mmCIF file of C-alpha atoms and ligand atoms in Angstrom:
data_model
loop_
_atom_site.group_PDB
_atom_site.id
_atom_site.type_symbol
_atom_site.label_atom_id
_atom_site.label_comp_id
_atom_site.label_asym_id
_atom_site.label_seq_id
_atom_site.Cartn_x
_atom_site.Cartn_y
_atom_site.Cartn_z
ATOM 1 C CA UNK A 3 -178.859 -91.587 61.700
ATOM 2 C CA UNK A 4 -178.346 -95.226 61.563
ATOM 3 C CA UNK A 5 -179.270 -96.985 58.418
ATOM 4 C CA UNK A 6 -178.064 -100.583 59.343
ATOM 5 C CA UNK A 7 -180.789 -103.035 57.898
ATOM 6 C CA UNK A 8 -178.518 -105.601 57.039
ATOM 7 C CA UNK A 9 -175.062 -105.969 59.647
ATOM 8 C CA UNK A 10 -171.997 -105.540 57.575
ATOM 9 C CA UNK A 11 -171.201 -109.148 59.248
ATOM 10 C CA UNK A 12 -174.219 -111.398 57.406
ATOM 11 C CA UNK A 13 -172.700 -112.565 54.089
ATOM 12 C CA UNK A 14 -176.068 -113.234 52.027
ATOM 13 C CA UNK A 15 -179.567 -111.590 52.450
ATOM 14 C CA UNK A 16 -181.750 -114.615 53.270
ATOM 15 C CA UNK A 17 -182.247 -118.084 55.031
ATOM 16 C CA UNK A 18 -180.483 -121.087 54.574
ATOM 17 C CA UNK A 19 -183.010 -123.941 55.541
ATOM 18 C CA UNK A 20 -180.123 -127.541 55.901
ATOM 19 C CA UNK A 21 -181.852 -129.999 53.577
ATOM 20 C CA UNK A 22 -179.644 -133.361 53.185
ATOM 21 C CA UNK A 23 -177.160 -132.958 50.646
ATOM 22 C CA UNK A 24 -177.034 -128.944 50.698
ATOM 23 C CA UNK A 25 -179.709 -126.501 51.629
ATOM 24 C CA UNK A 26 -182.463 -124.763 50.014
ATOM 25 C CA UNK A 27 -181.910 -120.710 50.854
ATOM 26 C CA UNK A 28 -185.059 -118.601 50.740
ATOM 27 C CA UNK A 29 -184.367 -114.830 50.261
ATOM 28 C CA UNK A 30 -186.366 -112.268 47.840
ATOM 29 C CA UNK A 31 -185.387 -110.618 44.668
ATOM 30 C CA UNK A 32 -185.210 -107.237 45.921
ATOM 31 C CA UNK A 33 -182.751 -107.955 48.664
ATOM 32 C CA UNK A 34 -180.284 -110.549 46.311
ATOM 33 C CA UNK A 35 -179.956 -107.519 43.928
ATOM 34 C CA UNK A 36 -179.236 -104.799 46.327
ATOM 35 C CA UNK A 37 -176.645 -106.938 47.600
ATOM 36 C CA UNK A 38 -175.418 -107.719 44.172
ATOM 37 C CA UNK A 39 -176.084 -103.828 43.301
ATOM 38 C CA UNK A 40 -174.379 -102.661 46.925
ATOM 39 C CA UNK A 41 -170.844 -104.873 46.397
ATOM 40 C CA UNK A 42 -170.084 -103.832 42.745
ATOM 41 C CA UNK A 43 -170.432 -100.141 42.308
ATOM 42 C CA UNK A 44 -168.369 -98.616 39.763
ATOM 43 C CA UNK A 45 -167.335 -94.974 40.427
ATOM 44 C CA UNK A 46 -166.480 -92.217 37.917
ATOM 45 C CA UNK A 47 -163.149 -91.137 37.465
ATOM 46 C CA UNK A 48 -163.877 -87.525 38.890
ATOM 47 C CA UNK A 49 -161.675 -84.876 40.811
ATOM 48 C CA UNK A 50 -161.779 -81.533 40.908
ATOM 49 C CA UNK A 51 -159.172 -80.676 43.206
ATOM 50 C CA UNK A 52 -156.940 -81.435 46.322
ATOM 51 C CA UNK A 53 -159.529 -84.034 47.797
ATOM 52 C CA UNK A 54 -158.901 -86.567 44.640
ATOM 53 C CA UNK A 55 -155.536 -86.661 45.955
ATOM 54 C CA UNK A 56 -157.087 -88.467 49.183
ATOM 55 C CA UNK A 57 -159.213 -90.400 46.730
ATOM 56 C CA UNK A 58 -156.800 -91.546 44.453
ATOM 57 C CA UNK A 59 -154.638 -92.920 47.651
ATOM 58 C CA UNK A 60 -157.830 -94.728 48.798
ATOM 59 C CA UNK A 61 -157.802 -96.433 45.851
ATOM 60 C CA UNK A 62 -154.079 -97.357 45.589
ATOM 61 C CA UNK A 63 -152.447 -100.001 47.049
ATOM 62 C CA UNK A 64 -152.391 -98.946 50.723
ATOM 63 C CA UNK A 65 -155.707 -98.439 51.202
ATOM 64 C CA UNK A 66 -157.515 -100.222 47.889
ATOM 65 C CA UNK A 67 -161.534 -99.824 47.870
ATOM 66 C CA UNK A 68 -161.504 -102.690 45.530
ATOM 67 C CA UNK A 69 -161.665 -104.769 48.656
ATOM 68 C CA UNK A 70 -165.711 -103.504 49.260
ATOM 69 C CA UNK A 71 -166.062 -103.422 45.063
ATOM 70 C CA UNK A 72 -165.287 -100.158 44.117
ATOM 71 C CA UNK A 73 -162.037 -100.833 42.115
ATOM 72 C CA UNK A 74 -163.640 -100.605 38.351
ATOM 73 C CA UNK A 75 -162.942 -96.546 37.960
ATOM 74 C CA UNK A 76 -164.552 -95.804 34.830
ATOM 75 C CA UNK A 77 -163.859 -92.621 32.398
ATOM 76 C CA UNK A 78 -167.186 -92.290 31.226
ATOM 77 C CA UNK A 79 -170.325 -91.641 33.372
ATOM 78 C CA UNK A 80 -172.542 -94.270 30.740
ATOM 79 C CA UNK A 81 -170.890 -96.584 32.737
ATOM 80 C CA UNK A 82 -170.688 -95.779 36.434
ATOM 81 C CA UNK A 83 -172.934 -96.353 39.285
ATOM 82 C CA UNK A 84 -171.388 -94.102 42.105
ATOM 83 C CA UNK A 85 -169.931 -90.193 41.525
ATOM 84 C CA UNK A 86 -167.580 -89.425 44.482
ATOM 85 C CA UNK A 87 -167.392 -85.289 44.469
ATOM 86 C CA UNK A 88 -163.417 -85.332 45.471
ATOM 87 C CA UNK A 89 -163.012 -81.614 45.101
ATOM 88 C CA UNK A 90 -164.424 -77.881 45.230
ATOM 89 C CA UNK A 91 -167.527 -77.322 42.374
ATOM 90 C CA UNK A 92 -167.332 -73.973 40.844
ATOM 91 C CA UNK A 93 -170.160 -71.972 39.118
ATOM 92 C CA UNK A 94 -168.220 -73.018 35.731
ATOM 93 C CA UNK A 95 -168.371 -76.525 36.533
ATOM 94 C CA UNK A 96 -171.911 -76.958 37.637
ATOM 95 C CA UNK A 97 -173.554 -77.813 34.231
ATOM 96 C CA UNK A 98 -170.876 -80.209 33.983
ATOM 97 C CA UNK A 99 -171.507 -81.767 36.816
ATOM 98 C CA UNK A 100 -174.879 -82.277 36.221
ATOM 99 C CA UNK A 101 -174.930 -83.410 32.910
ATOM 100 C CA UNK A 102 -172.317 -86.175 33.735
ATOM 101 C CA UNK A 103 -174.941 -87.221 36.506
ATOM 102 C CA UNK A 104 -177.696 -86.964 34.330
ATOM 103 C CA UNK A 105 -176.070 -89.175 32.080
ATOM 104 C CA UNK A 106 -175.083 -91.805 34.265
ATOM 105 C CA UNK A 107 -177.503 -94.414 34.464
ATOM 106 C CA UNK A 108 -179.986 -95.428 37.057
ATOM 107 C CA UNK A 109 -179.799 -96.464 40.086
ATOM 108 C CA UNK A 110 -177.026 -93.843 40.661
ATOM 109 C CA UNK A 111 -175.317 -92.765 43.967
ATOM 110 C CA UNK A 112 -173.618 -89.785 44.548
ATOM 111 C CA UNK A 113 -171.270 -89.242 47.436
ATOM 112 C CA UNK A 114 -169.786 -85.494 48.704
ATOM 113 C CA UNK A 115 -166.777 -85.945 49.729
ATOM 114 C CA UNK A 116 -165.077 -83.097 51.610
ATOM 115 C CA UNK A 117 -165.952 -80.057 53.223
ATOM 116 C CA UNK A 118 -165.965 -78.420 49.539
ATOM 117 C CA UNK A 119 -168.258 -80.392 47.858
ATOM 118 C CA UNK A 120 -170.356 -80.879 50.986
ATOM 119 C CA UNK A 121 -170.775 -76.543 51.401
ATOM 120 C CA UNK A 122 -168.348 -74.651 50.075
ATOM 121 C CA UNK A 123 -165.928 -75.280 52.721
ATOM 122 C CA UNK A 124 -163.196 -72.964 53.117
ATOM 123 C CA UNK A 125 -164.629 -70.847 49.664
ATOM 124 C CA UNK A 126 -168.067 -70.721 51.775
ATOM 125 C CA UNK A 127 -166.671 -67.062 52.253
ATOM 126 C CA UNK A 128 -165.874 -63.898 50.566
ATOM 127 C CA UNK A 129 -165.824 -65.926 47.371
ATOM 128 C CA UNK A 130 -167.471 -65.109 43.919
ATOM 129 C CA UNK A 131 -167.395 -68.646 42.299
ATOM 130 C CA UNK A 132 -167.868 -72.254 44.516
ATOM 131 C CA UNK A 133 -171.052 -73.466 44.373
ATOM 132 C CA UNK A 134 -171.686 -73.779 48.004
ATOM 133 C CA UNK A 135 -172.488 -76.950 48.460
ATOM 134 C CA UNK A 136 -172.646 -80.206 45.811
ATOM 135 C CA UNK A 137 -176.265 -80.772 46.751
ATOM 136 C CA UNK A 138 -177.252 -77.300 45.233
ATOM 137 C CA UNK A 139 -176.281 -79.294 41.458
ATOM 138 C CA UNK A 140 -177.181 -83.149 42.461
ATOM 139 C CA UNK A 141 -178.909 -85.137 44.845
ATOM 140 C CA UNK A 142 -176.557 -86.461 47.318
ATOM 141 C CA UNK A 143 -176.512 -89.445 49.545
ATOM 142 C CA UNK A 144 -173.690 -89.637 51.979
ATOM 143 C CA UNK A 145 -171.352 -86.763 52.825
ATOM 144 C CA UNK A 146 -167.975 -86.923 54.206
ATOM 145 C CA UNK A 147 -166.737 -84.252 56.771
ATOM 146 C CA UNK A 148 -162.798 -83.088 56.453
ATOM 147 C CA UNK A 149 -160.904 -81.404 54.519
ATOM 148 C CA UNK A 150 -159.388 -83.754 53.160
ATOM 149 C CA UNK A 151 -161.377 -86.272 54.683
ATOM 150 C CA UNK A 152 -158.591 -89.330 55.289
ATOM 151 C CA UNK A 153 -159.333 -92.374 53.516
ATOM 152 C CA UNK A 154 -160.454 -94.378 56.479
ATOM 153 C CA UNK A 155 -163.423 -91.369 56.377
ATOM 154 C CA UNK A 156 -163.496 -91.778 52.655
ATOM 155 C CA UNK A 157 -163.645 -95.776 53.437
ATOM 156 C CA UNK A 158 -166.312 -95.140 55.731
ATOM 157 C CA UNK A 159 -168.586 -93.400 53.441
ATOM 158 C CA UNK A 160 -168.456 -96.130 50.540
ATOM 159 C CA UNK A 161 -169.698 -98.451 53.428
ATOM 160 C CA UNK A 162 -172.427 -96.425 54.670
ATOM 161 C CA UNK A 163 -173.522 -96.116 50.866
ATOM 162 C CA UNK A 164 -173.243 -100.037 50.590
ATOM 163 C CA UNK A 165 -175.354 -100.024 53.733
ATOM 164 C CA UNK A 166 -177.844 -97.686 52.317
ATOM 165 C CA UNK A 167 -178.417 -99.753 49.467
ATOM 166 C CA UNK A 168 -178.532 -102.975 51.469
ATOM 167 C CA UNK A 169 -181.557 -101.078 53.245
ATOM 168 C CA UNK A 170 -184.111 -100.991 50.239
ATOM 169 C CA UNK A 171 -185.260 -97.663 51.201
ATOM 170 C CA UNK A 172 -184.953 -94.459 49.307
ATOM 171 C CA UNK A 173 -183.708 -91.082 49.393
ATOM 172 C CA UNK A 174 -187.111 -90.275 51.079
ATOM 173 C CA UNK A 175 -187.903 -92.975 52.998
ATOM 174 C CA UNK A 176 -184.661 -92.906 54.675
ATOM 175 C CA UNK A 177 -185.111 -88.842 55.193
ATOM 176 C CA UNK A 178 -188.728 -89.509 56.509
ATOM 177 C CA UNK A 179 -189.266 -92.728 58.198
ATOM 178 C CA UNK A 180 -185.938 -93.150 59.841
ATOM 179 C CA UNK A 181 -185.104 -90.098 61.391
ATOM 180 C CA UNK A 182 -183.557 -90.037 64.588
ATOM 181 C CA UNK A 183 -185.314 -89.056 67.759
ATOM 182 C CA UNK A 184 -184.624 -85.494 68.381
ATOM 183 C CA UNK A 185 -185.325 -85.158 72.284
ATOM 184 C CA UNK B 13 -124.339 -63.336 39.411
ATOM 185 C CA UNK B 14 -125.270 -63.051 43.174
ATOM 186 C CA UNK B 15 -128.034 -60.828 44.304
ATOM 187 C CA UNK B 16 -125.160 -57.645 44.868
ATOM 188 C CA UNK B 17 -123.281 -58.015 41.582
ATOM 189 C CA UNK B 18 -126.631 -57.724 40.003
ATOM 190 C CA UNK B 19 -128.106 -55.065 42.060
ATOM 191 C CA UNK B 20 -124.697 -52.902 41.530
ATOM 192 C CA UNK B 21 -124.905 -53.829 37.535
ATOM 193 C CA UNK B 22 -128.595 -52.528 37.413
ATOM 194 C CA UNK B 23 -127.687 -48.923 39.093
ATOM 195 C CA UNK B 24 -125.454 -48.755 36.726
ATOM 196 C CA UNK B 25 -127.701 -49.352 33.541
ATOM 197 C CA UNK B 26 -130.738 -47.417 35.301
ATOM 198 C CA UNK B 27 -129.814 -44.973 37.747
ATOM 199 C CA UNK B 28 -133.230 -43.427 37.421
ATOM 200 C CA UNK B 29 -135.135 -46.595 39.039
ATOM 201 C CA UNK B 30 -135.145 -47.731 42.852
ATOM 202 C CA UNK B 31 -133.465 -50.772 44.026
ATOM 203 C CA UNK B 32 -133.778 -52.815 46.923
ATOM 204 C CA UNK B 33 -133.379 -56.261 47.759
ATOM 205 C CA UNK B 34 -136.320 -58.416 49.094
ATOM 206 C CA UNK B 35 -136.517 -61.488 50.607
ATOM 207 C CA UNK B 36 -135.283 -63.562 47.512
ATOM 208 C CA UNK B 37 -135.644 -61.630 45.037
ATOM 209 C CA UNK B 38 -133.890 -57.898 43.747
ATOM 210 C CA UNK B 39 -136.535 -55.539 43.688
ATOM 211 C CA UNK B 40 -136.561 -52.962 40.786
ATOM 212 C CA UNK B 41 -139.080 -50.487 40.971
ATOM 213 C CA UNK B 42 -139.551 -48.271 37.908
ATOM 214 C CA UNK B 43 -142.091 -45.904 36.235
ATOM 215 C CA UNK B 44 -144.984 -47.753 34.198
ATOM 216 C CA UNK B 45 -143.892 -45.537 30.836
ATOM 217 C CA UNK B 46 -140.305 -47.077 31.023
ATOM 218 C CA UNK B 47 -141.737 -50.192 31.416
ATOM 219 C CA UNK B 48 -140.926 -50.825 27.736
ATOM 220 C CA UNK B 49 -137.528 -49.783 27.501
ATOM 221 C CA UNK B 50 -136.106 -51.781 30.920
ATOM 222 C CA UNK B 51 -137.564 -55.245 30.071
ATOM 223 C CA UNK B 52 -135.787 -54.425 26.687
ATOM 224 C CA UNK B 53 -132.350 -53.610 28.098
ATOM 225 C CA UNK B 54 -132.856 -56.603 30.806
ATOM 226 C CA UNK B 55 -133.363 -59.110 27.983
ATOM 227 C CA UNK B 56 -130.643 -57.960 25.385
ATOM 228 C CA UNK B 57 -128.270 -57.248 27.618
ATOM 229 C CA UNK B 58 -125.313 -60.224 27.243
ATOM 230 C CA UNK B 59 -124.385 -60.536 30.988
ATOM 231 C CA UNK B 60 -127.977 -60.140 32.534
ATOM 232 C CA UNK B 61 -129.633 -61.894 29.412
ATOM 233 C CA UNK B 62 -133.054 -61.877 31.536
ATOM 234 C CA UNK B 63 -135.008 -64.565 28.765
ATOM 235 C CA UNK B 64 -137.850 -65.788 30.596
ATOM 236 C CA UNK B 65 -141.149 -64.490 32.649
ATOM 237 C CA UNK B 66 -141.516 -67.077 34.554
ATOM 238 C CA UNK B 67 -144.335 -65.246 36.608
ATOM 239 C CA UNK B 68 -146.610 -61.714 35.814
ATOM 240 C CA UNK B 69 -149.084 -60.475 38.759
ATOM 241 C CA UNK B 70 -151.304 -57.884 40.073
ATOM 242 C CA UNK B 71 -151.591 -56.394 43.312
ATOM 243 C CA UNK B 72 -154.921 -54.185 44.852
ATOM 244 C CA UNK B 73 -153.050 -52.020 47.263
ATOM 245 C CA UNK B 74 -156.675 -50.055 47.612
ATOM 246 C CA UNK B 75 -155.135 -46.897 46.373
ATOM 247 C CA UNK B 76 -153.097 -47.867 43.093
ATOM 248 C CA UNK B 77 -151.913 -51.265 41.864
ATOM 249 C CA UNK B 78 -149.183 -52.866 41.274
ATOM 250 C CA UNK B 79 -148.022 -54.822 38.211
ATOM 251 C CA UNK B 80 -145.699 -57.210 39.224
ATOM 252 C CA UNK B 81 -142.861 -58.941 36.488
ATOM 253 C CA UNK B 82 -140.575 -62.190 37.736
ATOM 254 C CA UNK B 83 -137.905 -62.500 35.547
ATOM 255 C CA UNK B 84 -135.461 -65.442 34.945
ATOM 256 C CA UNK B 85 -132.158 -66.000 33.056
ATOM 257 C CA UNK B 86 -132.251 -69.137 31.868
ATOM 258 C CA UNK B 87 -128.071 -68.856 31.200
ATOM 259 C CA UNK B 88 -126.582 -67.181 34.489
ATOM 260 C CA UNK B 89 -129.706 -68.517 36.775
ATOM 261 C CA UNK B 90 -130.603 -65.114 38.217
ATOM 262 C CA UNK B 91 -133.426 -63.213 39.041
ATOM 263 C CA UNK B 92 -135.233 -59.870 39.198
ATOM 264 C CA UNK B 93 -138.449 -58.974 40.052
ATOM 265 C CA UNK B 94 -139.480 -55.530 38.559
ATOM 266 C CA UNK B 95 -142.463 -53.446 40.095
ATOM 267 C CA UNK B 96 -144.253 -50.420 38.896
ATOM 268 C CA UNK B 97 -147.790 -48.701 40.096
ATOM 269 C CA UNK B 98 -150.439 -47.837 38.670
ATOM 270 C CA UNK B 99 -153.191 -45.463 38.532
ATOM 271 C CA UNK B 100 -156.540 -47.274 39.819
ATOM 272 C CA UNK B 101 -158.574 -45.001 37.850
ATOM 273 C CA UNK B 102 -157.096 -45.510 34.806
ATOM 274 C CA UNK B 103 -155.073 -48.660 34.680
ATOM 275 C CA UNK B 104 -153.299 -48.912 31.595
ATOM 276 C CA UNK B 105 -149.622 -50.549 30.579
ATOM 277 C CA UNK B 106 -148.179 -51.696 27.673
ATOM 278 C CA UNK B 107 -148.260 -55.029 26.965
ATOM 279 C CA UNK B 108 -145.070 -57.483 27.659
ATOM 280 C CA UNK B 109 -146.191 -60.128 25.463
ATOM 281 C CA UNK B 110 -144.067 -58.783 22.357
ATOM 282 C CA UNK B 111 -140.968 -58.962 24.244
ATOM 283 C CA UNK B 112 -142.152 -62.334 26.454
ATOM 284 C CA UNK B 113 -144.472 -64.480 24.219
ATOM 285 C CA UNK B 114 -145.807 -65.962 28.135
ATOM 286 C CA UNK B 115 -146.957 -62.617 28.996
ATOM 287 C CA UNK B 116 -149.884 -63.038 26.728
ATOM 288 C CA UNK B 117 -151.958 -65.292 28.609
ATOM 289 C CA UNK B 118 -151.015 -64.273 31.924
ATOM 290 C CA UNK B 119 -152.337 -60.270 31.359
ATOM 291 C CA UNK B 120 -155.510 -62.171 30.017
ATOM 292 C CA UNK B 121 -155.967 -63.326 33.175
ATOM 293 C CA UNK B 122 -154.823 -59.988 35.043
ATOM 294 C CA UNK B 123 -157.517 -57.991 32.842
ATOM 295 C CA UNK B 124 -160.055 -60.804 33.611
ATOM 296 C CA UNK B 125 -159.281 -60.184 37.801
ATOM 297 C CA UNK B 126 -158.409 -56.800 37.786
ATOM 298 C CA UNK B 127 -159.207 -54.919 34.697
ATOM 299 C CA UNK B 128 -155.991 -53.827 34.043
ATOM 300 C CA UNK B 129 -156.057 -52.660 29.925
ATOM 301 C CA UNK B 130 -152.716 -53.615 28.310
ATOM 302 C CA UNK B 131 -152.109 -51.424 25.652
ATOM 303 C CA UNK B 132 -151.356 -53.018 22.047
ATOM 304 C CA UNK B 133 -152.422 -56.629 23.379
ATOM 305 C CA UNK B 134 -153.154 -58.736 20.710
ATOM 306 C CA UNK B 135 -156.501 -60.323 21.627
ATOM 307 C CA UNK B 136 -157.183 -58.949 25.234
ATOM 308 C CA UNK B 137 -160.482 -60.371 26.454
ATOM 309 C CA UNK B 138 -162.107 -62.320 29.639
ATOM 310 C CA UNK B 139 -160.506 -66.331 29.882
ATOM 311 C CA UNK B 140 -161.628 -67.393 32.925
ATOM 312 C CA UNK B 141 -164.709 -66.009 33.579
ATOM 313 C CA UNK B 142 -167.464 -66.048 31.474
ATOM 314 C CA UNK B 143 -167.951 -63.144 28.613
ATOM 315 C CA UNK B 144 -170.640 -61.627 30.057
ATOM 316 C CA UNK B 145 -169.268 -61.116 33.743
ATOM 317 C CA UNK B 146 -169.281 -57.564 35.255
ATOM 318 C CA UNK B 147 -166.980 -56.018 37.162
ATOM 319 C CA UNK B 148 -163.322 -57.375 38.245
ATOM 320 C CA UNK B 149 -163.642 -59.974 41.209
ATOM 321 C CA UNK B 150 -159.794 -59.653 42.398
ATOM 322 C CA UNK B 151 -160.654 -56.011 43.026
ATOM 323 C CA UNK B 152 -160.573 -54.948 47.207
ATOM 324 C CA UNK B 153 -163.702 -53.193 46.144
ATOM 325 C CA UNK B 154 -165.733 -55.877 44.343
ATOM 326 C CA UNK B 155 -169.314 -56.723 45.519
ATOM 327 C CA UNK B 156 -171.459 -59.750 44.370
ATOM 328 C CA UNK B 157 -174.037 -59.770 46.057
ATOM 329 C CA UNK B 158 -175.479 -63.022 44.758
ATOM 330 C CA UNK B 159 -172.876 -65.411 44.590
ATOM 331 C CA UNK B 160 -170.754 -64.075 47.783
ATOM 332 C CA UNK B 161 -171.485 -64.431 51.502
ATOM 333 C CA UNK B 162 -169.598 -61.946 53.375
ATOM 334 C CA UNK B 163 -167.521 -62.613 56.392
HETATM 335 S S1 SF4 C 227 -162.441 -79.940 51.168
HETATM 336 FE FE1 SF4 C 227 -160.362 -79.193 51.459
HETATM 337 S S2 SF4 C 227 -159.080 -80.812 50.602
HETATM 338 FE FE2 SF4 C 227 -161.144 -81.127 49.793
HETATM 339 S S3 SF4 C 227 -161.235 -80.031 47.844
HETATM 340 FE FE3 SF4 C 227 -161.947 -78.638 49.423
HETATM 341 S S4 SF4 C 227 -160.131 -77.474 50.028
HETATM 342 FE FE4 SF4 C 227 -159.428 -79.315 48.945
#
């Protein structure tokens, strides 16, 4: 599914019309604050198991996601825009897991990283307590094949989310209106 | 003391049990009633001076368990691993965790997988699972047929 509105390559949302002595740049609200919004998204400090290994290295100095805005890790979910599921979610960490999303505030993003979070993974089997699947708990918007998933993949998905928010649309809309044709 | 010195010094204390050496480890199987009485003699004993459990696990062989003890010496640096079945009907032991203060938390985790009652244990209820849970998930024969998808 492609959810390019904006290309990663345009800098602003909007127009620049040359006027002499500078330019007047015509744009709406909307689109300035999803690119505001899209560039600074603070994620929680949450891992559950061997894929916040992979996350932690995106965000060191090799890799470093605070070069697309995502450096400001935050230890409480008041204050966080994205949740990154690095890690398996067990039937004893569900609640949790919901009540730190329902306590982040809106707009929040939520992104499954791994085969774990994304279905079970390798517990989808013969196992009596992984939630299979993140999405059974939360709402999720991108997911992230691998397990691990490398950081590049991990890279990828932060992007896409940026991308999604550039968009505008929601959850829905983006379920509905922009499906892919299925020949 | 190397793997032979120590497997000749235990026939010596306990001619009754079976030795054998595994792939790391000596091997000491004995009866669960002695279990008692041998981790006694391993730990007071001055020249084995076995001080530490540095690991305590079950196995579901189907027909009977097996309680598994890895023991360290934190002076000569050696290490036993004792094993003893038990009876999957009734699996009872006594507990370890007078002798090897450690023991305590790891048989509450041994009765909360496999239901294995450890006799005189001071506070010997679920820790992982919730309180409610039924049945003993480590178990070859458990069935959920809610939360598990069957290969
Ligand atoms: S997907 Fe793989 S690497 Fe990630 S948490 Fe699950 S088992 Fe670990």
């Amino acid at each position: 599914m492609d959810v390019t509105i904006t290309p990663p390559s345009e800098p602003f949302p909007g127009t620049v019309h040359p006027t002499d002595g500078g330019g007047i740049l015509l744009s709406t609200l909307d689109d300035v604050i999803n690119w505001a919004r899209s560039n600074s998204l603070w994620p929680l400090v949450f891992g559950t198991s061997c894929c916040a290994i992979e996350m932690m290295s995106t965000a060191a100095a090799k890799y470093d996601f605070s070069r697309f805005g995502f450096e400001v890790a935050r230890a409480t979910p008041r204050q966080a825009d994205v949740i990154i599921i690095a890690g398996t979610i067990v039937n004893k960490m569900a609640p949790v897991l919901k009540r730190l999303f329902d306590q982040m505030p809106d707009p929040k993003y939520v992104i499954a990283m791994g085969a774990c979070a994304t279905s079970g993974g390798p517990f989808f089997y013969n196992t009596y307590s992984v939630v299979k699947g993140a999405d059974h708990v939360i709402p999720v918007d991108v997911y992230v094949a691998g397990c691990p998933p490398r950081p590049e993949a991990l890279l990828h998905a932060l992007i896409t989310l940026q991308e999604k928010i550039k968009s505008g649309y929601t959850r829905d809309q983006i379920r509905t209106e922009m499906k892919p044709d299925v020949k | 003391m190397s793997n032979e010195e120590l497997i000749s010094k235990l026939q010596e204390l306990l001619p009754e049990a079976t030795l054998q050496q595994g792939n790391d480890f000596v091997e000491l199987t004995i009866d669960s009633q002695q279990l008692l009485p041998v981790l006694n003699l391993l730990k007071s004993s001055s020249d084995l001076s076995f001080n530490f459990l540095f690991c305590e696990t079950c196995v579901d062989w189907k027909t009977h368990f097996t309680m598994v003890y890895h023991l360290d010496s934190t002076h000569y640096r050696h290490n036993v691993v004792i094993k003893t079945n038990l009876n999957r009907e009734l699996p009872e032991i006594e507990t370890a965790c007078h002798l090897y203060r450690t023991a305590e938390l790891h048989e509450r985790e041994i009765f909360d997988l496999f239901g294995i009652k450890f006799l005189n244990h001071p506070h010997l209820r679920r820790i992982l699972l919730t309180d409610e849970w039924v049945g003993y998930p480590l178990r070859k024969d458990y069935e959920d047929p809610i939360n598990m998808i069957k290969l």
